[in-house]
mmCIF file of C-alpha atoms in Angstrom:
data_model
loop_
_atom_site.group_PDB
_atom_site.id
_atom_site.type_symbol
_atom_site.label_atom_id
_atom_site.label_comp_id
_atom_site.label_asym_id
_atom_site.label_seq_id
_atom_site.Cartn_x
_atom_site.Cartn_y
_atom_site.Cartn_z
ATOM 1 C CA UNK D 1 -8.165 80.650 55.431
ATOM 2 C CA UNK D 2 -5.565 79.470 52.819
ATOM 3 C CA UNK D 3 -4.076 75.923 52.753
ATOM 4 C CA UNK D 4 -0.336 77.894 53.419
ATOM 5 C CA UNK D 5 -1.768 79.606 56.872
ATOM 6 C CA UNK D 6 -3.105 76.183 57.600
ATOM 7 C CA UNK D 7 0.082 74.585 57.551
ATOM 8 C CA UNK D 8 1.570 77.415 59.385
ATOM 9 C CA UNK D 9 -0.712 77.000 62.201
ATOM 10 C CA UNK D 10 -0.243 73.338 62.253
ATOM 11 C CA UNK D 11 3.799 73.755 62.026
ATOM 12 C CA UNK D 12 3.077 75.981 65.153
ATOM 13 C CA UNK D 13 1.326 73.301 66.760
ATOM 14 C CA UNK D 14 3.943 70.627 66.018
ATOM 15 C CA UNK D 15 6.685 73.105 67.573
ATOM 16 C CA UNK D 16 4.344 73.770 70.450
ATOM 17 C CA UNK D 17 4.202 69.863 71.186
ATOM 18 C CA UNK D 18 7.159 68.952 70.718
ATOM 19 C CA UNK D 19 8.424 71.389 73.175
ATOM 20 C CA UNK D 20 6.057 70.211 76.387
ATOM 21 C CA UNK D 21 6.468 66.619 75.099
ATOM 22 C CA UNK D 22 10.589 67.402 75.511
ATOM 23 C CA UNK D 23 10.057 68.389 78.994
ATOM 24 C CA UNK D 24 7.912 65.703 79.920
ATOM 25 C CA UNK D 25 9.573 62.809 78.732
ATOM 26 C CA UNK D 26 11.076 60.698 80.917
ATOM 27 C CA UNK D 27 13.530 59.330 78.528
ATOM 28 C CA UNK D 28 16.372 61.731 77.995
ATOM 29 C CA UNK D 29 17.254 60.312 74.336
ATOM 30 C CA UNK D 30 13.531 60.634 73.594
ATOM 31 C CA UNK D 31 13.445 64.549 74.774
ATOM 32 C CA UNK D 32 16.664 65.714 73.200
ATOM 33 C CA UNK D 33 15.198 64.372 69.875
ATOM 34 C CA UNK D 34 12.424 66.372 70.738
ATOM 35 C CA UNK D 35 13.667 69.144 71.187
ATOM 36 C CA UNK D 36 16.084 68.310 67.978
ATOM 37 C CA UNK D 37 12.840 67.708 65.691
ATOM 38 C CA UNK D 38 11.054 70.784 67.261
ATOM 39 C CA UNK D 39 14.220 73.175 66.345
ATOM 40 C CA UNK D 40 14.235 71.961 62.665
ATOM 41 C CA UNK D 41 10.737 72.465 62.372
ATOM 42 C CA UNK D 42 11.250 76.459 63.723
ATOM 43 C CA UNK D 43 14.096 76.611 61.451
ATOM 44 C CA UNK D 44 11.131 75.908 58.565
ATOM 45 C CA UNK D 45 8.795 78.404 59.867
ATOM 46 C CA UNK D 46 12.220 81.130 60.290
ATOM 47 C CA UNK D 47 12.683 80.513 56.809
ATOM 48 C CA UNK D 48 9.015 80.339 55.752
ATOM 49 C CA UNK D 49 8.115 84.221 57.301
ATOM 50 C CA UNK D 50 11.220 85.809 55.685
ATOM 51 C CA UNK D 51 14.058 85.088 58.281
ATOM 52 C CA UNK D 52 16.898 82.932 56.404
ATOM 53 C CA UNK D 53 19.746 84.057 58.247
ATOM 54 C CA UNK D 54 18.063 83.406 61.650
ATOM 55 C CA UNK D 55 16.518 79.947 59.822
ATOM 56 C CA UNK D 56 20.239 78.867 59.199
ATOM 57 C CA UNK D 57 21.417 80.035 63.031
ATOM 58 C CA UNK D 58 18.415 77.780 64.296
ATOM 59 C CA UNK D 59 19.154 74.738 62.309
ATOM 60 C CA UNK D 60 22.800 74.851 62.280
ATOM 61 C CA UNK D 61 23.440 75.303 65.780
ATOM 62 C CA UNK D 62 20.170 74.424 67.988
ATOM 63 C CA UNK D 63 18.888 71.765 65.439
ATOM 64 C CA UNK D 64 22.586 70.585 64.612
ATOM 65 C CA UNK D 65 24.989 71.585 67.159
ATOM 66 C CA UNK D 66 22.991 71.325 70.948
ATOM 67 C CA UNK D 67 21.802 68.213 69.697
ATOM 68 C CA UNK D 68 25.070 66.643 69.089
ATOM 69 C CA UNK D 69 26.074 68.096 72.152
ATOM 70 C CA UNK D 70 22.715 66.476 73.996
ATOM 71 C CA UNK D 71 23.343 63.195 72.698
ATOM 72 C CA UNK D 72 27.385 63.383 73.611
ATOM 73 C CA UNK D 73 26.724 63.911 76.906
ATOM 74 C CA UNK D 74 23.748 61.494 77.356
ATOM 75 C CA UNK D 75 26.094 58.797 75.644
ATOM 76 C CA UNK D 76 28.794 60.189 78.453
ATOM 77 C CA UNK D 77 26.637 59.618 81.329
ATOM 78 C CA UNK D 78 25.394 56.172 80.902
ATOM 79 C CA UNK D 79 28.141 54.532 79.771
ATOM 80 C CA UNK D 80 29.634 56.152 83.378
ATOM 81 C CA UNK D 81 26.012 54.712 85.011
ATOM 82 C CA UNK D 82 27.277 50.639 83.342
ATOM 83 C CA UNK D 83 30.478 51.216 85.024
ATOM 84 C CA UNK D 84 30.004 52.083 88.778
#
């Protein structure tokens, strides 16, 4: 096995772990992170097997965009939580 299919089966792994570990968490900052670090990491892997366009899509908008979206809405609810 070459040192490149190593690291593809280990970028597998991350994304696999990451993804449980987002469900799991109890923390909500921690799992949208998560998920955020996961979706970059996919975005690598999109790139890495000849997928650029769909690489892009996956960073820009589930890596980039969701997240911001995540973290918006977690920022939203808490500071709602504080004030009741």
């Amino acid at each position: 096995m070459e040192a490149i299919q190593v690291l593809d089966w280990v970028a597998l792994g991350l994304v696999m772990l990451l993804a449980v570990l987002a469900v799991h968490l109890r923390d909500v900052l921690k799992g949208a992170l998560a998920l955020a670090v996961m979706s970059a990491i996919l975005a690598a892997m999109f790139y890495r097997f000849g997928a650029p366009w769909a690489a892009m899509f996956e960073l820009s908008v589930c890596a980039g965009f969701i997240t911001v979206l995540f973290l918006a809405v977690i920022a939203l609810t808490e500071a709602r939580e504080q004030h009741d």
